[in-house]
Every structure is written in C-alpha cells, then in structure tokens.
Coordinates of C-alpha atoms in Angstrom, one line a residue:
Chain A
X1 CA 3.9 51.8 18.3
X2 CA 2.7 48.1 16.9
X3 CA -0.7 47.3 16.6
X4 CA -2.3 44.0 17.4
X5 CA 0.2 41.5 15.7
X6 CA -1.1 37.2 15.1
X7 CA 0.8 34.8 13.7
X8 CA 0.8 32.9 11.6
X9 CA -0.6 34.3 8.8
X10 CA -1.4 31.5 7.2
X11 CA -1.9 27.8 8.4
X12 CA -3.2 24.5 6.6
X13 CA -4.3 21.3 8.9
X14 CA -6.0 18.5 9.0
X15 CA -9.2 16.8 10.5
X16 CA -8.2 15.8 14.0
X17 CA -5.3 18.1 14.4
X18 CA -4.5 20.7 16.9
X19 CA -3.2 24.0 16.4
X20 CA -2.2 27.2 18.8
X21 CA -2.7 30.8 17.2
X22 CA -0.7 33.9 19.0
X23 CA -1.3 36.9 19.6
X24 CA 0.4 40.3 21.0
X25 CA -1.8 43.5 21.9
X26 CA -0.9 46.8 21.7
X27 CA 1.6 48.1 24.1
X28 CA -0.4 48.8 27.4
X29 CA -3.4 46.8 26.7
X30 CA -3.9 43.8 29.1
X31 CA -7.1 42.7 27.8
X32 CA -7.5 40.6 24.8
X33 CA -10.7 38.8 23.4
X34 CA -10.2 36.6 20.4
X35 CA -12.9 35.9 17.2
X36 CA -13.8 33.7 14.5
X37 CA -14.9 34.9 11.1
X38 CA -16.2 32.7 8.7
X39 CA -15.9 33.4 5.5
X40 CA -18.8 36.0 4.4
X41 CA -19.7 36.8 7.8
X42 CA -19.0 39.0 10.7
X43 CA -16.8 37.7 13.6
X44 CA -18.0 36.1 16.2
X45 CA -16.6 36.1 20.0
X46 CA -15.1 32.9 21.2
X47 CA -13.5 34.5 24.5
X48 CA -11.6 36.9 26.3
X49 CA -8.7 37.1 28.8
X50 CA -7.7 39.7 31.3
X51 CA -5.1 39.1 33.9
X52 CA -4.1 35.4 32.7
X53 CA -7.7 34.4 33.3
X54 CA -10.4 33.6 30.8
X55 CA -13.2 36.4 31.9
X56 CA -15.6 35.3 28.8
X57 CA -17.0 33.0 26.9
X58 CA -18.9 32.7 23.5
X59 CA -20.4 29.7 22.4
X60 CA -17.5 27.6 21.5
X61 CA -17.3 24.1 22.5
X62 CA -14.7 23.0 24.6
X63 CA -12.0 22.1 21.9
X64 CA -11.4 26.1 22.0
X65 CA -9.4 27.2 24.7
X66 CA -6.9 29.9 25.4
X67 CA -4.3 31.1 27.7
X68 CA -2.7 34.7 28.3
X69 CA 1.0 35.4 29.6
X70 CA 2.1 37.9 32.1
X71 CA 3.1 39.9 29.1
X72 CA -0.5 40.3 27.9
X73 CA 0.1 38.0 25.0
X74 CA -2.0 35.3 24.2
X75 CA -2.9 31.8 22.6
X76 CA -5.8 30.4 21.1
X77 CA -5.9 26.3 21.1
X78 CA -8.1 24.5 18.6
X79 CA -7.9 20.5 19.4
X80 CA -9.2 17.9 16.8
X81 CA -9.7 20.6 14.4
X82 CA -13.3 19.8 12.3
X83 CA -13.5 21.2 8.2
X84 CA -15.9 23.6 9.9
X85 CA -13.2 25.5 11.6
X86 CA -11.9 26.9 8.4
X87 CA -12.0 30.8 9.5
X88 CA -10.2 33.9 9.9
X89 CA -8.8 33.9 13.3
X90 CA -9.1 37.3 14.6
X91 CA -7.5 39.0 18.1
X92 CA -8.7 42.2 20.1
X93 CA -7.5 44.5 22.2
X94 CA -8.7 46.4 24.4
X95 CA -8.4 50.2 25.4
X96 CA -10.2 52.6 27.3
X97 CA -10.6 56.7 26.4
X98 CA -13.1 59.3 28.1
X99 CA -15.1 58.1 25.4
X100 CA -15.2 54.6 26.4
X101 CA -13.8 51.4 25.4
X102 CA -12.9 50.3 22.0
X103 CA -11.2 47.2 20.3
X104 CA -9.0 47.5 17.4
X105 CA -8.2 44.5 15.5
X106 CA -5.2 42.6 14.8
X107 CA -4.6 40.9 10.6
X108 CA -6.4 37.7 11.9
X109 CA -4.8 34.2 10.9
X110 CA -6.4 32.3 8.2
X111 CA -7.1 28.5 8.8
X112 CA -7.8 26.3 6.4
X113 CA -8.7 22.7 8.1
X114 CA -8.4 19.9 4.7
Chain B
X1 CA -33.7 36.3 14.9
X2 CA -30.0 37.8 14.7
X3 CA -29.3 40.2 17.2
X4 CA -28.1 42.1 14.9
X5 CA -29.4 42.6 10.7
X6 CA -27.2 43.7 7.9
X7 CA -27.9 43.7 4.9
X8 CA -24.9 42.0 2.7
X9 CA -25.0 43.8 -0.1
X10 CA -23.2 43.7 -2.5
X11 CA -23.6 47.6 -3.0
X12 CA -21.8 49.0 -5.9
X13 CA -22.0 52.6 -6.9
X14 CA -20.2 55.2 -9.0
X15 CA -16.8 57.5 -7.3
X16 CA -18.5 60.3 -5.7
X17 CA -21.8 58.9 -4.6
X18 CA -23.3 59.5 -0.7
X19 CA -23.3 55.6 0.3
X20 CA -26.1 54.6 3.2
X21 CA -24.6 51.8 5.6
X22 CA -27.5 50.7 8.0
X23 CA -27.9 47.4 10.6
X24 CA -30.9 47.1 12.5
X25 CA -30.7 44.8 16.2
X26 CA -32.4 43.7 18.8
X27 CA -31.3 44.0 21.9
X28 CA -32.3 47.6 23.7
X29 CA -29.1 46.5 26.5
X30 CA -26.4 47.8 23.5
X31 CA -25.5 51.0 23.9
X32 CA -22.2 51.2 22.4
X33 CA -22.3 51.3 18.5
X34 CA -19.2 50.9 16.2
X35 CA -18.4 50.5 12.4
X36 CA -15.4 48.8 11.1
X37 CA -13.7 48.8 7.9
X38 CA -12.5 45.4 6.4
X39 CA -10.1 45.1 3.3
X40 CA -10.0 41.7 1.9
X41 CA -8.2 39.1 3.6
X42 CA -7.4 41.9 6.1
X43 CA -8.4 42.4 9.8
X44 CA -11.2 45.0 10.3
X45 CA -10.2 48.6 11.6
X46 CA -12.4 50.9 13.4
X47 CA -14.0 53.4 11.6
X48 CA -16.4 55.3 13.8
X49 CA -17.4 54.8 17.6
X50 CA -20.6 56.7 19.2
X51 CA -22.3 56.5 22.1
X52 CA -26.5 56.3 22.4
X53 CA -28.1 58.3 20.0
X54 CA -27.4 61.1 18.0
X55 CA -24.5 61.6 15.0
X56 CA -20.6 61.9 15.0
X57 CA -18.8 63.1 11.7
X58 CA -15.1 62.5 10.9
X59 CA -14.4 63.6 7.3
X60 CA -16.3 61.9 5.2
X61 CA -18.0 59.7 7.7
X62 CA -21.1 60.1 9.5
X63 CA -22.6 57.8 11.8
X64 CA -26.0 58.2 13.3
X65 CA -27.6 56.0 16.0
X66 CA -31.0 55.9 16.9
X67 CA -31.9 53.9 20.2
X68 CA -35.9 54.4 19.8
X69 CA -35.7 52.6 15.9
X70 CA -33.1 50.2 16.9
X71 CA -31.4 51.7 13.7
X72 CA -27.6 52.8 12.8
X73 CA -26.4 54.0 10.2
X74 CA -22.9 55.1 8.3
X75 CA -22.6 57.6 5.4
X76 CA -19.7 57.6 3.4
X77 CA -19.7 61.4 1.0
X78 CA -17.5 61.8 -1.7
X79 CA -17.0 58.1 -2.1
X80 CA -13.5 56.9 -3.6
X81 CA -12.2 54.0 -4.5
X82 CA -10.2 53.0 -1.7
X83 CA -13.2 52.7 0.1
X84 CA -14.5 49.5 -1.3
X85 CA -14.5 47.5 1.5
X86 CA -16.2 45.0 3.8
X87 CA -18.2 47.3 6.2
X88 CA -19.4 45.8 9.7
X89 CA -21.0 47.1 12.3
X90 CA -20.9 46.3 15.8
X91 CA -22.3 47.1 19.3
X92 CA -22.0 46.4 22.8
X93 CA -24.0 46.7 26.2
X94 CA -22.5 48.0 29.2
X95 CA -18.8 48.8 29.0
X96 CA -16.3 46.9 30.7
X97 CA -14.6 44.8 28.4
X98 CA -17.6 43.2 26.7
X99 CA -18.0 41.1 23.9
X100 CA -18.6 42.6 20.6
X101 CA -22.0 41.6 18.9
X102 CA -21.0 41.9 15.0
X103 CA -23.7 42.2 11.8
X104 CA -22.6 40.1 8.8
X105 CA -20.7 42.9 6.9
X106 CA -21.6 45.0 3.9
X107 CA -20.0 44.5 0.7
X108 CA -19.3 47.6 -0.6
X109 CA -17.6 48.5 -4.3
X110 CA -17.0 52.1 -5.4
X111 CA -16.4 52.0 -9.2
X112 CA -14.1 54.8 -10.5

C-alpha cells in the first residue's frame, strides 16, 4: 500500500508566479489537510479538504487555495508567489483507529521562490 | 505566546544515552498529543500518539503527557544513530479531522 505521495519534489519559481502542488492520500483516506514548513520550524496548517470541499482554514491569505478530486487527490495553488513562500510543502492524510485519528505525512515538495 | 514551546536544540549526545524530548503549550482544549520523526529534507512520520494523560511505550519510545503541567514529553533509551533526527511534537483539540498545532522541532544528533 503507498503512502501519502506529492509531487514534485522539487520546484524553483519566481516572484509573481503561480504554481499547483499534488497530492495523493493513502488508499481509503478522503480527507487531506496540506502544511507549510519553513525552514527550521514546524509546519504550519494552511487548510484541509474533505469531500471536494475546503472544511479548514489556517491563516493563509487568499493567494493559497486548493481543490480535491473525487478520487481524494488534491492540489495546492500558490498565485504571485512572494520570496517568503520558499517552504517545504507538506500533505496529510487522514485516518481514523479505536484510538482516534491520526495524520501521517507525505515527503513534502520543496519550493524555492528566486 | 506560541501555543505551543519547544525547545530547538540542537541536542547532541553519545550512542546509548536516555534522550528527554519535552514541549510545553497553552491551550487546555488539546487533548490529542503526538511526536513525529523528521529526517532531513524528508516529511515527518509519526512516532507516538497518546491520548490525555498518562504514558505509552513502543520499544524504545516513551511518551508521557501531563494535562495539569501542560507538559509532554518523549524518551528515546538506548539511543542510536539513526535516530538523529528533527523531533516535533504536535497536538490537537477535539477529534474530527482537526488541524494539527506543531512546536518548532527538536534537533536532535546521536554521535556514535
């Protein structure tokens, strides 16, 4: 069974560009909540998704937005992309045991805005 | 304030060594308290998961909550060297697909 898989890996962009980050959960899981790491710190929520509609919010400004497919995958947007969006990218799933719920992590995609 | 302290380390201690992990928060709503590995450049993969207070153990991990002290901790026993790492905790409120609330990560080095 895959985990949580993102591509890219990698990515380089420029001020004012966009970019779109993907995202696939582990089989069965149909909720998925994506973060941002900065370098040296721990990640921090932007939103989440659950049945194609965006349940969450962090405190992202609009240029962040996101979509999910009936498959459970997902996108992250990023319009007119600022140096301070230089991050790891990360994507959760979600799953739910008798002991409760739990997130488990996907490789993240690193941005690098020049 | 955070809502949730950790220290950042870096921590650095010899193969074999008990290593103390601890974040301190805030916010008496979280109930659900997690620690996640983090090689570098690599996503971060759960570790531990406990509910309220009290300890769990798996192997060499032991993680310890305490609700009145607003304290968790993580102790690593027999430390290696594959288990230098970025540690972070996290915690959530009430269940139900809730954000994560993360602490900055420890940097932790385990020298042979």
């Amino acid at each position: 069974d895959a985990g949580v898989t993102q591509s890219p890996t990698h990515l380089i962009k420029t001020r004012g560009q966009q970019v779109t980050l993907r995202c696939s959960p582990k089989s069965g899981h149909d909720t998925v909540s994506w973060y941002q790491q900065a370098l040296g710190q721990g990640p921090q929520f932007i939103f989440q998704y659950y049945e194609e509609e965006e349940r969450q919010r962090g405190n992202f400004p609009d240029r962040f937005s996101g979509h999910q497919f009936p498959n459970y995958s997902s996108e992250l947007n990023v319009n007119a992309l600022l140096l301070g969006d230089s991050a790891l990218y990360l994507c959760a799933s979600h799953e739910w045991t008798h002991e409760g719920e739990t997130q488990y992590f996907g490789p993240g995609t690193r941005l690098l805005v020049l | 304030q955070k809502e949730v302290e950790q220290d950042p380390g870096p921590l650095s201690v010899p193969e074999g060594a008990i290593v103390s992990l601890n974040c301190t928060y805030s916010n008496s709503a979280f109930q659900y308290f997690m620690w996640y590995r983090q090689y570098s450049r690599k996503g971060p993969e759960l570790l531990m998961y406990t509910y309220s207070s009290g300890n769990k153990e798996d192997g060499r991990f032991t993680a310890q909550v305490d609700k009145s002290s607003k304290y968790i901790s993580l102790f690593i026993r027999d430390s290696q060297p594959s288990d230098s790492a970025t540690y972070l905790c996290a915690m959530v409120g009430i269940q139900g697909a809730q954000k994560l609330v993360f602490g900055q990560g420890t940097r932790l080095t385990i020298n042979p």
